[in-house]
Each structure stands twice: as C-alpha cells, then as structure tokens.
Amino acid sequence: MFYISILLQLLESAAAASFSVSYQPRSICAFERSSVDFSCRFDYSSYHRDITTKWFKPEAHQKQDGTQVGISVYHSKAAEIHQLYKNRTTYAKQDNNCSLRLHNVSKSDIGKYFFRIETNSYYEKYTGPGGIHLNVAVLPFRVTVKTQTANEHIYEGDSVTLTCSTENCTPKQQPFVWFKNQRLIPEATDNVLPIDSVSHSDFGNYSCALKNSGTTSADEILLDVRYRPKNVEIVVLPSAKIQEESSLTLICMSNANPAVTNYTWFLIREANVSYIGSDREFSIRSASQSDEGQYFCIAENNMGSSNSTVIALKVEVPRSRNFSLIAVAVLLFLMAVLLVVFGVIIRRKQFTSKKQSTEQTPAVTVTEEIYENLRKSSEFEENHTTCVTYADLRLPPSTSDRPRSNSQEDNIVIYSLLSCED
Ligand SMILES: *[C@@H]1O[C@H](CO)[C@@H](O)[C@H](O)[C@H]1NC(C)=O
Ligand SMILES: *[C@@H]1O[C@H](CO)[C@@H](O)[C@H](O)[C@H]1NC(C)=O
Ligand SMILES: *[C@@H]1O[C@H](CO)[C@@H](O)[C@H](O)[C@H]1NC(C)=O
Ligand SMILES: *[C@@H]1O[C@H](CO)[C@@H](O)[C@H](O)[C@H]1NC(C)=O
Ligand SMILES: *[C@@H]1O[C@H](CO)[C@@H](O)[C@H](O)[C@H]1NC(C)=O
Ligand SMILES: *[C@@H]1O[C@H](CO)[C@@H](O)[C@H](O)[C@H]1NC(C)=O
Ligand SMILES: *[C@@H]1O[C@H](CO)[C@@H](O)[C@H](O)[C@H]1NC(C)=O
C-alpha cells in the first residue's frame, strides 16, 4: 500500500511536469483607458479532462512571484471573476491559447498577471512562471529637459535631451510629435528629442504628443537657453529721415537671455568716441546739425556684451524753410528795386517842375517812360553835338533796350541829360 501511494505521487508529479505556459511580452506599458493584450500559450497532459483556467493578479500585500494566488482577473467559471474585472476581459478560449485582453486599464491595474491551470487533482495545479508585468502610463505627457553639464542653467553649446514622458512609464512603440512654440518639428518623431549643441535659436516652448491620437499634448516647457545679447541694432523713430528741429528716439534693440541689464550709447564724431547715455533709448528733443554723427550702443547682460552696428545720423534742413528763405530774399530785392524806382520818379518830378517854373520849356512829363528819355537823348545826338559826346560816355551801349526796372543806369542817363542842359 505504501509503495502504491509513492508510485501514485510519482505519477502525479510526472504529469505535473508536463504543464507549460509561455507569455509574450513579459512587460507592458499601456496608456490609461486603453486595452492590453497578454499573449499566452499553454500545454498540458493529464488524465483529467475537467480543467479550470484562470488569470490572477497577486494583491499588493501578497508575494508577486506567483506563489500566492491573488484575485481572479479571468476565470473559466465566470462567477469567480473579481468585481474589478467583470466584463473587462476577453479570453481567447482556443486550444493552447490562453491570451487575454484587458480593457480600459487604469492605475489600479498596475501589477503582475499570471495564468494558472488546475485540474480536479490536488497535485495538478500549475502557474506559468514569471507572469506579465503591466504598467499604466497616466496622461498627460510631460516634457523633461536633461543636460550633460551640472550647471544651473543651459548655455549655448550644451548638449540637451528633451524627453516626452508620462507618469509611471511611456509606451514607446507609437510615433510622437513635437512642437516648438506651437509649431510642428517635422523631423522629431521619437519620444526623445536630442539637441547636440543648443543655440539661442533653440530657445522656446516645447510640447509633445502622440501622433494621430486625441491625447492631450504636454504642457509647454521652456528651453531656457542663456546667451549674451545678439543682433544688437539701432532703430530710429519715427524714421531715419531726420528733419531739423524734429524730435527723434534711437532704440537699442537686441535679443538676449536673460534680458539686457546695461545699455551704453556712444557718439563718434571726428574720430572721437564719446559716451552719451545709458538707457535703452536715446532721445533728441530738437535735432540740429550738431547732433549729426555716427551712433552705436552696447547691450550687456550677465552673459556678456555686444556692440550694435553703427548708424550715421544726418539732419536735413527742411525744403520748406529753404524755400521761404529764397522767397524773403526775392521780396527784399524787389522792395529795394521799388524804392530805387520811386527815388528816380521823385527826383524827376522835382526836376521837371523846376524846369517848368524857370525856363517854361516843354519837358518830359512825369508819366513818360524812362526809355523814352533815352530816345530823346538820341534825338539830342542829331541836334546838339556837344551834349551827345558827354551822354555817350556815360551811357552803356545796350541801355535803350533794357527794361526800366534796371533804374541804376537810367539814373545815370538822366544825370547825363541834366549836365547836358546845363
Ligand atoms: C457585463 O455585460 C453584460 C452584457 O454585455 C451586462 O448585462 C452586465 O450588466 C455587465 N456587467 C457589469 C458588471 O458591467
Ligand atoms: C490567441 O487568441 C487571440 C485572441 O483570440 C488571438 O488574437 C491570437 O492570434 C491567438 N494566438 C494564436 C497563437 O493563435
Ligand atoms: C474605464 O474605467 C474608468 C475607471 O477606471 C471608468 O470611469 C470609465 O467609465 C471606464 N470606461 C469605459 C469605457 O468603460
Ligand atoms: C512660452 O510660454 C510662456 C507661458 O505660456 C509665455 O509667457 C512665453 O512668452 C512663451 N515663450 C515663447 C518664446 O513663446
Ligand atoms: C551694469 O549695471 C549695474 C547696475 O546699474 C552696474 O552695477 C554695473 O557696474 C554695470 N556694468 C557695467 C559693465 O557697466
Ligand atoms: C576730438 O579730440 C581731440 C583730442 O582729444 C580734440 O582736440 C578735439 O576737439 C575733439 N573733437 C571734437 C569734435 O570733440
Ligand atoms: C565695442 O565698443 C567698445 C567701445 O567703443 C570698443 O572698445 C570695442 O572694441 C567694441 N567691440 C567690438 C567687437 O567692436
């Protein structure tokens, strides 16, 4: 009897040794609310036809190596399935196929899952070793920045890696998308985005998401690359065309991180460089020729300083003022001419009235044109030869054709006539 018992036990253990279970994969990372597949195959040989199949999950306080059977995730007797997993599983139910699909996973599903076969025999109970580990990725995505250097800040030239991850784990199979300042980065499709040597142009807000999915993209993270001022240049407001007496402002523009703390303005004139200010803006209330020269600024932050390009300031005298100056000059000239003409007329009036009163000879009336007098002088040429010689000497040859406004000459002529009469 004793021997028979031992024989039976040997037989039983021999039978148990013929159970086998294999899992694929051994570890899964799935997004919250997604479905996961535990691929599984099993083999057994037993005298017992009536077998029980089940998937179980050790509870948190239990051993996680499969030696302690936890709650039933799936059970061939549906009533045995734990409340948490009712209606959430699809079992393959094919020969040797023990695959299980678990729907709508959540953080509470994180843990180990084992497949187990049991027969009526006390000895024919077998748990597939190792099990499958399920981790659940909790959205949203987060972007993390890692640098090789141990510096507090990120500087140009540093090697930086941006990683798109979710809480607990990150499913890596799917293609990712990356955004910089909300714009897609087409070449970035992995959940990591390495930048070998960051430059100031990499400064910006980054976010990521799963491609072709409605999952919310990560909150933006700022890649805070520090650099000394760049592209320092001067902007002239309201415009680079500066009119005399107009006001203008020069602004020292730059791109810097952190922001510029010190500005310095310089004026170059006749090879002398002089300091003129230390604000971001340099204002001129009323521009004059003395403001002309070459200007430049230096922008500085704690990373260093940079000189701006030099701009040449030229102050234009407004054309309208030029015009009015000319107008005033012309007016003054005309007034002078008028005064002279008046002087001539008055003198002539005095002369004729004197003649009328003393000699009673018919004389030139006040209204007569001056050039007529000149004609008269040519009449004299014929009759009074002695006078003609005198008049010719004083009279310019073209005088008779000149307009009367050129009165200086007329004056002379009249004096000539006077001297002739005497
Ligand atoms: C499971 O699904 C069946 C039908 O598909 C339904 O009648 C039952 O109420 C569900 N049970 C639970 C716990 O959701
Ligand atoms: C096992 O069953 C699952 C679900 O029915 C199926 O997707 C899978 O292809 C099957 N595996 C094998 C090896 O037949
Ligand atoms: C998925 O599970 C969550 C709880 O974990 C539940 O609130 C939600 O309604 C479930 N979704 C579906 C489609 O069953
Ligand atoms: C980055 O995002 C912050 C906060 O949303 C915003 O204030 C900042 O202007 C953004 N920077 C860039 C370069 O878009
Ligand atoms: C920049 O400005 C700070 C504060 O005004 C001052 O202490 C510092 O000396 C300045 N640096 C230079 C280089 O002018
Ligand atoms: C430029 O510097 C020289 C020598 O310091 C000085 O003699 C000259 O007056 C300066 N010119 C102007 C425009 O400041
Ligand atoms: C920037 O300006 C300063 C002050 O004039 C000068 O000493 C320096 O050489 C300039 N730097 C460059 C790069 O031009």
Coordinates of C-alpha atoms in Angstrom, one line a residue, residues 5-20 43-48 121 123-126:
S5 CA 1.0 5.6 -2.7
I6 CA 4.6 6.6 -3.6
L7 CA 4.0 5.4 -7.1
L8 CA 0.9 7.5 -7.5
Q9 CA 2.7 10.5 -6.2
L10 CA 5.5 9.9 -8.7
L11 CA 2.9 9.6 -11.5
E12 CA 1.2 12.8 -10.4
S13 CA 4.4 14.7 -10.3
A14 CA 5.3 13.3 -13.7
A15 CA 2.0 14.6 -15.0
A16 CA 2.6 18.0 -13.4
A17 CA 5.9 18.3 -15.1
S18 CA 4.1 18.2 -18.4
F19 CA 2.4 21.6 -17.9
S20 CA 3.9 24.6 -19.6
D43 CA 0.4 22.9 -22.9
Y44 CA -0.6 20.1 -20.5
S45 CA -1.1 16.3 -20.4
S46 CA -3.4 14.9 -17.8
Y47 CA -5.8 12.1 -17.2
H48 CA -8.3 14.7 -16.1
S121 CA -6.4 16.5 -8.8
Y123 CA -1.4 17.9 -7.5
E124 CA -2.3 19.1 -10.9
K125 CA -2.2 22.8 -10.4
Y126 CA 0.2 24.9 -12.4

